[in-house]
PDB file of C-alpha atoms in Angstrom:
ATOM      1  CA  MET A   1       0.000   0.000   0.000  1.00 37.00           C
ATOM      2  CA  SER A   2       1.243   3.479  -0.804  1.00 38.00           C
ATOM      3  CA  SER A   3       2.811   5.837   1.739  1.00 36.00           C
ATOM      4  CA  ARG A   4      -0.406   7.868   1.660  1.00 40.00           C
ATOM      5  CA  SER A   5      -2.429   4.941   2.962  1.00 40.00           C
ATOM      6  CA  TRP A   6      -5.211   5.903   5.315  1.00 41.00           C
ATOM      7  CA  ALA A   7      -4.643   2.711   7.269  1.00 38.00           C
ATOM      8  CA  CYS A   8      -1.596   4.051   9.107  1.00 38.00           C
ATOM      9  CA  PRO A   9      -2.348   7.496  10.557  1.00 38.00           C
ATOM     10  CA  LYS A  10       0.477   9.986  10.784  1.00 40.00           C
ATOM     11  CA  THR A  11       1.019  12.115  13.841  1.00 36.00           C
ATOM     12  CA  THR A  12       1.033  15.495  12.103  1.00 38.00           C
ATOM     13  CA  ALA A  13      -1.874  17.868  12.584  1.00 39.00           C
ATOM     14  CA  TYR A  14      -3.428  17.157   9.218  1.00 41.00           C
ATOM     15  CA  PRO A  15      -1.664  14.502   7.173  1.00 43.00           C
ATOM     16  CA  SER A  16      -3.827  14.311   4.043  1.00 48.00           C
ATOM     17  CA  ARG A  17      -2.847  16.591   1.184  1.00 50.00           C
ATOM     18  CA  GLU A  18      -3.813  16.966  -2.445  1.00 53.00           C
ATOM     19  CA  ALA A  19      -1.029  16.742  -5.035  1.00 57.00           C
ATOM     20  CA  GLY A  20      -0.967  20.453  -5.846  1.00 73.00           C
ATOM     21  CA  PRO A  21      -2.914  23.678  -5.465  1.00 86.00           C
ATOM     22  CA  PRO A  22      -6.573  23.473  -6.500  1.00 90.00           C
ATOM     23  CA  SER A  23      -7.647  24.861  -9.853  1.00 93.00           C
ATOM     24  CA  LYS A  24      -9.361  28.222 -10.095  1.00 95.00           C
ATOM     25  CA  THR A  25     -12.691  26.479 -10.577  1.00 96.00           C
ATOM     26  CA  ALA A  26     -12.155  24.282  -7.515  1.00 97.00           C
ATOM     27  CA  THR A  27     -11.069  27.291  -5.462  1.00 97.00           C
ATOM     28  CA  ALA A  28     -14.189  29.196  -6.495  1.00 98.00           C
ATOM     29  CA  CYS A  29     -16.398  26.217  -5.619  1.00 98.00           C
ATOM     30  CA  ARG A  30     -14.750  25.937  -2.196  1.00 98.00           C
ATOM     31  CA  LEU A  31     -15.223  29.631  -1.487  1.00 98.00           C
ATOM     32  CA  VAL A  32     -18.888  29.621  -2.478  1.00 98.00           C
ATOM     33  CA  PHE A  33     -19.404  26.395  -0.520  1.00 99.00           C
ATOM     34  CA  VAL A  34     -17.924  27.796   2.694  1.00 98.00           C
ATOM     35  CA  VAL A  35     -19.709  31.150   2.417  1.00 98.00           C
ATOM     36  CA  GLY A  36     -22.991  29.522   1.410  1.00 98.00           C
ATOM     37  CA  TYR A  37     -22.922  26.942   4.186  1.00 98.00           C
ATOM     38  CA  THR A  38     -21.984  29.527   6.797  1.00 97.00           C
ATOM     39  CA  GLY A  39     -24.796  31.819   5.734  1.00 96.00           C
ATOM     40  CA  ALA A  40     -27.530  29.229   5.302  1.00 95.00           C
ATOM     41  CA  PHE A  41     -26.839  26.918   8.230  1.00 95.00           C
ATOM     42  CA  LEU A  42     -24.629  28.635  10.788  1.00 93.00           C
ATOM     43  CA  LEU A  43     -26.150  32.110  10.519  1.00 92.00           C
ATOM     44  CA  HIS A  44     -29.597  30.828   9.455  1.00 88.00           C
ATOM     45  CA  LEU A  45     -29.861  33.375   6.656  1.00 90.00           C
ATOM     46  CA  SER A  46     -32.430  32.968   3.904  1.00 88.00           C
ATOM     47  CA  PRO A  47     -33.776  35.175   1.093  1.00 87.00           C
ATOM     48  CA  PRO A  48     -35.816  38.019   2.633  1.00 86.00           C
ATOM     49  CA  TRP A  49     -38.719  37.346   0.285  1.00 87.00           C
ATOM     50  CA  LEU A  50     -38.959  33.700   1.328  1.00 88.00           C
ATOM     51  CA  PRO A  51     -42.132  32.990   3.348  1.00 88.00           C
ATOM     52  CA  ALA A  52     -41.848  30.958   6.526  1.00 81.00           C
ATOM     53  CA  SER A  53     -43.660  28.090   4.822  1.00 83.00           C
ATOM     54  CA  GLY A  54     -40.869  27.856   2.251  1.00 89.00           C
ATOM     55  CA  GLN A  55     -38.010  27.489   4.721  1.00 89.00           C
ATOM     56  CA  GLY A  56     -38.056  23.704   4.561  1.00 91.00           C
ATOM     57  CA  ALA A  57     -37.803  23.639   0.771  1.00 94.00           C
ATOM     58  CA  PHE A  58     -35.006  26.231   0.895  1.00 95.00           C
ATOM     59  CA  THR A  59     -33.045  24.022   3.283  1.00 94.00           C
ATOM     60  CA  MET A  60     -33.485  20.965   1.069  1.00 96.00           C
ATOM     61  CA  TRP A  61     -32.351  22.822  -2.052  1.00 96.00           C
ATOM     62  CA  ALA A  62     -29.446  24.416  -0.183  1.00 97.00           C
ATOM     63  CA  TYR A  63     -28.093  21.004   0.785  1.00 98.00           C
ATOM     64  CA  ALA A  64     -28.369  19.772  -2.809  1.00 97.00           C
ATOM     65  CA  VAL A  65     -26.548  22.803  -4.229  1.00 98.00           C
ATOM     66  CA  LEU A  66     -23.866  22.703  -1.540  1.00 99.00           C
ATOM     67  CA  LEU A  67     -23.230  19.029  -2.266  1.00 98.00           C
ATOM     68  CA  MET A  68     -22.505  19.877  -5.907  1.00 98.00           C
ATOM     69  CA  LEU A  69     -20.193  22.704  -4.836  1.00 98.00           C
ATOM     70  CA  ALA A  70     -18.339  20.379  -2.453  1.00 98.00           C
ATOM     71  CA  VAL A  71     -17.772  17.855  -5.234  1.00 98.00           C
ATOM     72  CA  GLY A  72     -16.622  20.653  -7.527  1.00 98.00           C
ATOM     73  CA  GLY A  73     -14.248  21.979  -4.883  1.00 97.00           C
ATOM     74  CA  TRP A  74     -12.742  18.755  -3.564  1.00 97.00           C
ATOM     75  CA  GLY A  75     -13.480  16.300  -6.361  1.00 96.00           C
ATOM     76  CA  GLY A  76      -9.859  15.277  -6.846  1.00 94.00           C
ATOM     77  CA  GLU A  77      -9.321  14.562  -3.164  1.00 94.00           C
ATOM     78  CA  LEU A  78     -12.608  12.667  -2.917  1.00 96.00           C
ATOM     79  CA  ALA A  79     -11.650  10.493  -5.890  1.00 96.00           C
ATOM     80  CA  GLU A  80      -8.273   9.674  -4.312  1.00 95.00           C
ATOM     81  CA  GLN A  81      -9.902   8.923  -0.967  1.00 96.00           C
ATOM     82  CA  GLY A  82     -12.372   6.627  -2.697  1.00 96.00           C
ATOM     83  CA  ARG A  83      -9.507   4.830  -4.434  1.00 96.00           C
ATOM     84  CA  LEU A  84      -7.830   4.193  -1.084  1.00 92.00           C
ATOM     85  CA  LEU A  85     -11.053   2.724   0.274  1.00 92.00           C
ATOM     86  CA  THR A  86     -11.497   0.338  -2.640  1.00 93.00           C
ATOM     87  CA  ALA A  87      -7.841  -0.712  -2.384  1.00 93.00           C
ATOM     88  CA  GLY A  88      -8.457  -2.080   1.120  1.00 93.00           C
ATOM     89  CA  PRO A  89     -12.188  -2.715   1.588  1.00 95.00           C
ATOM     90  CA  LEU A  90     -11.840  -4.910   4.677  1.00 96.00           C
ATOM     91  CA  ARG A  91      -9.723  -2.313   6.455  1.00 95.00           C
ATOM     92  CA  ALA A  92     -12.205   0.351   5.411  1.00 96.00           C
ATOM     93  CA  VAL A  93     -15.063  -1.608   6.967  1.00 97.00           C
ATOM     94  CA  ALA A  94     -12.995  -2.180  10.108  1.00 97.00           C
ATOM     95  CA  TRP A  95     -12.262   1.547  10.461  1.00 97.00           C
ATOM     96  CA  LEU A  96     -15.917   2.403   9.900  1.00 98.00           C
ATOM     97  CA  ALA A  97     -17.017  -0.161  12.483  1.00 98.00           C
ATOM     98  CA  LEU A  98     -14.486   1.188  14.973  1.00 98.00           C
ATOM     99  CA  GLY A  99     -15.704   4.718  14.289  1.00 98.00           C
ATOM    100  CA  ALA A 100     -19.306   3.637  14.816  1.00 98.00           C
ATOM    101  CA  VAL A 101     -18.456   2.069  18.176  1.00 98.00           C
ATOM    102  CA  GLY A 102     -16.640   5.221  19.235  1.00 98.00           C
ATOM    103  CA  ALA A 103     -19.496   7.434  18.087  1.00 98.00           C
ATOM    104  CA  VAL A 104     -22.072   5.383  19.994  1.00 98.00           C
ATOM    105  CA  ALA A 105     -19.903   5.490  23.115  1.00 98.00           C
ATOM    106  CA  LEU A 106     -19.348   9.256  22.985  1.00 98.00           C
ATOM    107  CA  GLU A 107     -22.968   9.968  22.103  1.00 97.00           C
ATOM    108  CA  SER A 108     -24.086   7.818  25.030  1.00 98.00           C
ATOM    109  CA  VAL A 109     -21.910   9.885  27.351  1.00 98.00           C
ATOM    110  CA  GLY A 110     -23.420  13.016  25.820  1.00 97.00           C
ATOM    111  CA  VAL A 111     -26.958  11.747  26.320  1.00 96.00           C
ATOM    112  CA  LEU A 112     -26.246  10.893  29.955  1.00 97.00           C
ATOM    113  CA  ALA A 113     -24.758  14.340  30.558  1.00 97.00           C
ATOM    114  CA  SER A 114     -27.640  16.050  28.768  1.00 96.00           C
ATOM    115  CA  ASP A 115     -30.257  14.068  30.696  1.00 94.00           C
ATOM    116  CA  TRP A 116     -28.546  14.766  34.012  1.00 95.00           C
ATOM    117  CA  LEU A 117     -28.372  18.497  33.327  1.00 95.00           C
ATOM    118  CA  ALA A 118     -32.006  18.477  32.215  1.00 92.00           C
ATOM    119  CA  GLY A 119     -32.904  16.999  35.583  1.00 90.00           C
ATOM    120  CA  VAL A 120     -31.037  19.524  37.711  1.00 93.00           C
ATOM    121  CA  LEU A 121     -31.368  22.768  35.743  1.00 92.00           C
ATOM    122  CA  PRO A 122     -34.680  24.645  35.632  1.00 87.00           C
ATOM    123  CA  GLY A 123     -36.371  25.106  32.269  1.00 82.00           C
ATOM    124  CA  VAL A 124     -34.157  22.572  30.516  1.00 86.00           C
ATOM    125  CA  GLY A 125     -35.258  19.464  28.656  1.00 79.00           C
ATOM    126  CA  ALA A 126     -37.386  20.747  25.795  1.00 79.00           C
ATOM    127  CA  GLU A 127     -36.945  19.174  22.369  1.00 82.00           C
ATOM    128  CA  LEU A 128     -34.325  20.845  20.205  1.00 87.00           C
ATOM    129  CA  ALA A 129     -35.871  23.099  17.579  1.00 83.00           C
ATOM    130  CA  ASN A 130     -33.639  21.389  15.017  1.00 87.00           C
ATOM    131  CA  ASP A 131     -35.064  17.966  15.867  1.00 87.00           C
ATOM    132  CA  ALA A 132     -38.593  19.329  15.586  1.00 87.00           C
ATOM    133  CA  ASN A 133     -37.756  20.793  12.168  1.00 88.00           C
ATOM    134  CA  VAL A 134     -36.443  17.430  10.984  1.00 92.00           C
ATOM    135  CA  GLY A 135     -39.675  15.795  12.121  1.00 91.00           C
ATOM    136  CA  ARG A 136     -41.717  18.305  10.130  1.00 91.00           C
ATOM    137  CA  ALA A 137     -39.541  17.751   7.051  1.00 93.00           C
ATOM    138  CA  ILE A 138     -40.104  13.995   7.234  1.00 94.00           C
ATOM    139  CA  VAL A 139     -43.849  14.617   7.107  1.00 93.00           C
ATOM    140  CA  ALA A 140     -43.747  17.397   4.499  1.00 93.00           C
ATOM    141  CA  PHE A 141     -41.492  15.802   1.868  1.00 95.00           C
ATOM    142  CA  PRO A 142     -41.673  12.463   0.021  1.00 96.00           C
ATOM    143  CA  PRO A 143     -39.488   9.639   1.325  1.00 95.00           C
ATOM    144  CA  TRP A 144     -37.104   9.807  -1.656  1.00 96.00           C
ATOM    145  CA  ALA A 145     -36.391  13.483  -0.931  1.00 96.00           C
ATOM    146  CA  VAL A 146     -35.877  12.821   2.774  1.00 96.00           C
ATOM    147  CA  LEU A 147     -33.494   9.950   2.053  1.00 97.00           C
ATOM    148  CA  GLY A 148     -31.650  11.852  -0.661  1.00 97.00           C
ATOM    149  CA  VAL A 149     -31.201  15.083   1.272  1.00 97.00           C
ATOM    150  CA  LEU A 150     -31.501  14.504   5.017  1.00 96.00           C
ATOM    151  CA  VAL A 151     -29.900  11.062   5.001  1.00 98.00           C
ATOM    152  CA  PHE A 152     -27.276  11.490   2.258  1.00 98.00           C
ATOM    153  CA  ALA A 153     -26.636  15.039   1.000  1.00 98.00           C
ATOM    154  CA  GLY A 154     -26.961  16.745   4.383  1.00 97.00           C
ATOM    155  CA  PRO A 155     -24.463  14.529   6.240  1.00 98.00           C
ATOM    156  CA  VAL A 156     -21.954  14.651   3.383  1.00 99.00           C
ATOM    157  CA  VAL A 157     -22.180  18.443   3.161  1.00 99.00           C
ATOM    158  CA  GLU A 158     -21.765  18.798   6.926  1.00 98.00           C
ATOM    159  CA  GLU A 159     -18.715  16.536   6.984  1.00 99.00           C
ATOM    160  CA  MET A 160     -17.183  18.426   4.077  1.00 98.00           C
ATOM    161  CA  PHE A 161     -17.595  21.681   6.006  1.00 99.00           C
ATOM    162  CA  PHE A 162     -16.760  20.635   9.557  1.00 98.00           C
ATOM    163  CA  ARG A 163     -14.105  18.020   8.889  1.00 98.00           C
ATOM    164  CA  GLN A 164     -12.681  18.538   5.383  1.00 98.00           C
ATOM    165  CA  PHE A 165     -12.626  22.334   5.632  1.00 98.00           C
ATOM    166  CA  LEU A 166     -12.854  23.513   9.244  1.00 98.00           C
ATOM    167  CA  LEU A 167     -10.957  20.810  11.141  1.00 98.00           C
ATOM    168  CA  THR A 168      -8.247  20.863   8.500  1.00 97.00           C
ATOM    169  CA  ALA A 169      -7.860  24.644   8.636  1.00 97.00           C
ATOM    170  CA  ILE A 170      -7.634  24.673  12.435  1.00 98.00           C
ATOM    171  CA  ALA A 171      -5.329  21.647  12.703  1.00 96.00           C
ATOM    172  CA  ASP A 172      -2.963  23.118  10.128  1.00 95.00           C
ATOM    173  CA  ARG A 173      -2.425  26.137  12.378  1.00 96.00           C
ATOM    174  CA  THR A 174      -2.614  24.490  15.810  1.00 96.00           C
ATOM    175  CA  ARG A 175      -2.969  20.809  16.728  1.00 96.00           C
ATOM    176  CA  ALA A 176      -5.234  18.023  15.540  1.00 97.00           C
ATOM    177  CA  TRP A 177      -7.016  17.797  18.911  1.00 97.00           C
ATOM    178  CA  VAL A 178      -7.855  21.509  18.730  1.00 98.00           C
ATOM    179  CA  GLY A 179      -9.418  21.011  15.312  1.00 98.00           C
ATOM    180  CA  ILE A 180     -11.338  17.970  16.544  1.00 98.00           C
ATOM    181  CA  THR A 181     -12.686  19.814  19.585  1.00 98.00           C
ATOM    182  CA  VAL A 182     -13.583  23.090  17.892  1.00 98.00           C
ATOM    183  CA  SER A 183     -15.187  21.477  14.852  1.00 98.00           C
ATOM    184  CA  GLY A 184     -17.098  19.082  17.121  1.00 98.00           C
ATOM    185  CA  VAL A 185     -18.471  21.846  19.339  1.00 98.00           C
ATOM    186  CA  LEU A 186     -19.417  23.992  16.346  1.00 97.00           C
ATOM    187  CA  PHE A 187     -21.088  20.974  14.767  1.00 98.00           C
ATOM    188  CA  GLY A 188     -23.172  20.654  17.914  1.00 97.00           C
ATOM    189  CA  MET A 189     -24.004  24.364  17.795  1.00 95.00           C
ATOM    190  CA  LEU A 190     -25.234  23.872  14.219  1.00 94.00           C
ATOM    191  CA  HIS A 191     -28.262  22.203  15.791  1.00 93.00           C
ATOM    192  CA  MET A 192     -29.109  25.271  17.892  1.00 91.00           C
ATOM    193  CA  HIS A 193     -31.797  27.733  16.850  1.00 86.00           C
ATOM    194  CA  SER A 194     -31.603  29.960  19.927  1.00 88.00           C
ATOM    195  CA  TRP A 195     -29.200  30.760  22.764  1.00 91.00           C
ATOM    196  CA  THR A 196     -31.432  29.344  25.504  1.00 91.00           C
ATOM    197  CA  LEU A 197     -29.933  27.065  28.147  1.00 93.00           C
ATOM    198  CA  SER A 198     -32.195  24.248  26.990  1.00 93.00           C
ATOM    199  CA  GLU A 199     -30.687  24.379  23.501  1.00 93.00           C
ATOM    200  CA  TRP A 200     -27.136  24.363  24.894  1.00 96.00           C
ATOM    201  CA  VAL A 201     -27.872  21.271  26.952  1.00 95.00           C
ATOM    202  CA  GLY A 202     -29.712  19.595  24.081  1.00 95.00           C
ATOM    203  CA  ILE A 203     -26.796  19.811  21.661  1.00 96.00           C
ATOM    204  CA  ILE A 204     -24.339  17.950  23.897  1.00 97.00           C
ATOM    205  CA  PRO A 205     -24.942  14.554  22.197  1.00 97.00           C
ATOM    206  CA  HIS A 206     -24.571  16.190  18.768  1.00 97.00           C
ATOM    207  CA  ALA A 207     -21.272  17.767  19.817  1.00 98.00           C
ATOM    208  CA  CYS A 208     -20.073  14.373  21.063  1.00 98.00           C
ATOM    209  CA  PHE A 209     -20.894  12.860  17.674  1.00 98.00           C
ATOM    210  CA  GLY A 210     -18.957  15.678  16.022  1.00 98.00           C
ATOM    211  CA  VAL A 211     -15.920  14.913  18.170  1.00 98.00           C
ATOM    212  CA  ALA A 212     -16.177  11.216  17.265  1.00 98.00           C
ATOM    213  CA  ALA A 213     -16.378  12.082  13.564  1.00 99.00           C
ATOM    214  CA  GLY A 214     -13.341  14.326  13.932  1.00 98.00           C
ATOM    215  CA  ILE A 215     -11.309  11.602  15.619  1.00 98.00           C
ATOM    216  CA  LEU A 216     -12.230   9.176  12.834  1.00 98.00           C
ATOM    217  CA  PHE A 217     -11.253  11.786  10.232  1.00 98.00           C
ATOM    218  CA  VAL A 218      -7.811  12.321  11.757  1.00 98.00           C
ATOM    219  CA  ARG A 219      -7.141   8.641  12.453  1.00 97.00           C
ATOM    220  CA  THR A 220      -7.916   7.754   8.820  1.00 96.00           C
ATOM    221  CA  ARG A 221      -5.417  10.359   7.621  1.00 94.00           C
ATOM    222  CA  GLY A 222      -7.956  12.967   6.643  1.00 96.00           C
ATOM    223  CA  ASN A 223     -10.222  10.700   4.598  1.00 97.00           C
ATOM    224  CA  VAL A 224     -13.559  12.487   4.865  1.00 98.00           C
ATOM    225  CA  LEU A 225     -15.414   9.545   3.330  1.00 98.00           C
ATOM    226  CA  PHE A 226     -15.192   7.733   6.673  1.00 98.00           C
ATOM    227  CA  PRO A 227     -16.959  10.349   8.845  1.00 98.00           C
ATOM    228  CA  ALA A 228     -19.343  11.016   5.949  1.00 98.00           C
ATOM    229  CA  ALA A 229     -20.330   7.339   5.809  1.00 98.00           C
ATOM    230  CA  LEU A 230     -20.655   7.266   9.599  1.00 98.00           C
ATOM    231  CA  HIS A 231     -22.872  10.357   9.509  1.00 98.00           C
ATOM    232  CA  VAL A 232     -25.058   8.903   6.749  1.00 98.00           C
ATOM    233  CA  LEU A 233     -25.559   5.696   8.730  1.00 98.00           C
ATOM    234  CA  ASN A 234     -26.347   7.702  11.860  1.00 97.00           C
ATOM    235  CA  ASN A 235     -29.025   9.747  10.098  1.00 97.00           C
ATOM    236  CA  LEU A 236     -30.414   6.681   8.349  1.00 97.00           C
ATOM    237  CA  SER A 237     -30.879   4.857  11.648  1.00 96.00           C
ATOM    238  CA  ALA A 238     -32.600   7.906  13.140  1.00 94.00           C
ATOM    239  CA  ILE A 239     -34.846   8.834  10.200  1.00 95.00           C
ATOM    240  CA  ALA A 240     -35.704   5.569   8.430  1.00 91.00           C
ATOM    241  CA  PRO A 241     -38.094   4.297  11.154  1.00 90.00           C
ATOM    242  CA  SER A 242     -40.206   7.452  10.701  1.00 87.00           C
ATOM    243  CA  LEU A 243     -40.641   7.065   6.930  1.00 83.00           C
TER     244      LEU A 243
END
């Protein structure tokens, strides 16, 4: 296996690198992707003329467009990462299984912490607004759209932003564990729709999942396909029973 193999993680902050600088088209796609994702999902911005009833459709379309931009921006790296997976399928499955075990363990700790805080803090314990929005989307859109966007496109887009872009940028300038922690916490905050204490407590399990995805990303030498697959499976297990 080549020296770039994902099976033997390096100890540098971010070991995975593309062969050369991205093309102008790829750079433009990355810039629009980062700005678009930040505006639509971190800042919750939407067109001023969009009625409240159209917010769900806007979110679905935004994920689809951002997925295309991510492929346009990091297509070469994604193709190389896919090649490494197919070169060692059994190891790939083993890494994914290990990541799933770690994610379940960390999420379980997050759920316990969230439940404990909900029991001791006043006014805490309400359902996250994000989770309620997902429930409404499952009812409002056909199953194929829910599976295509909320189960596949959404998780891939989020991993491209939080792991491929954000964790990488932070780890390059600091340490891998800083990138894992910051990207994980911000991933949890993605699920907030207000600054209430209840929302802060409610996102703890999501932040724990983000940390687990970050660890998997770093341990597989920056192969974003691993946390993306983990995220897809996580959403599938949560959403499929409601379809």
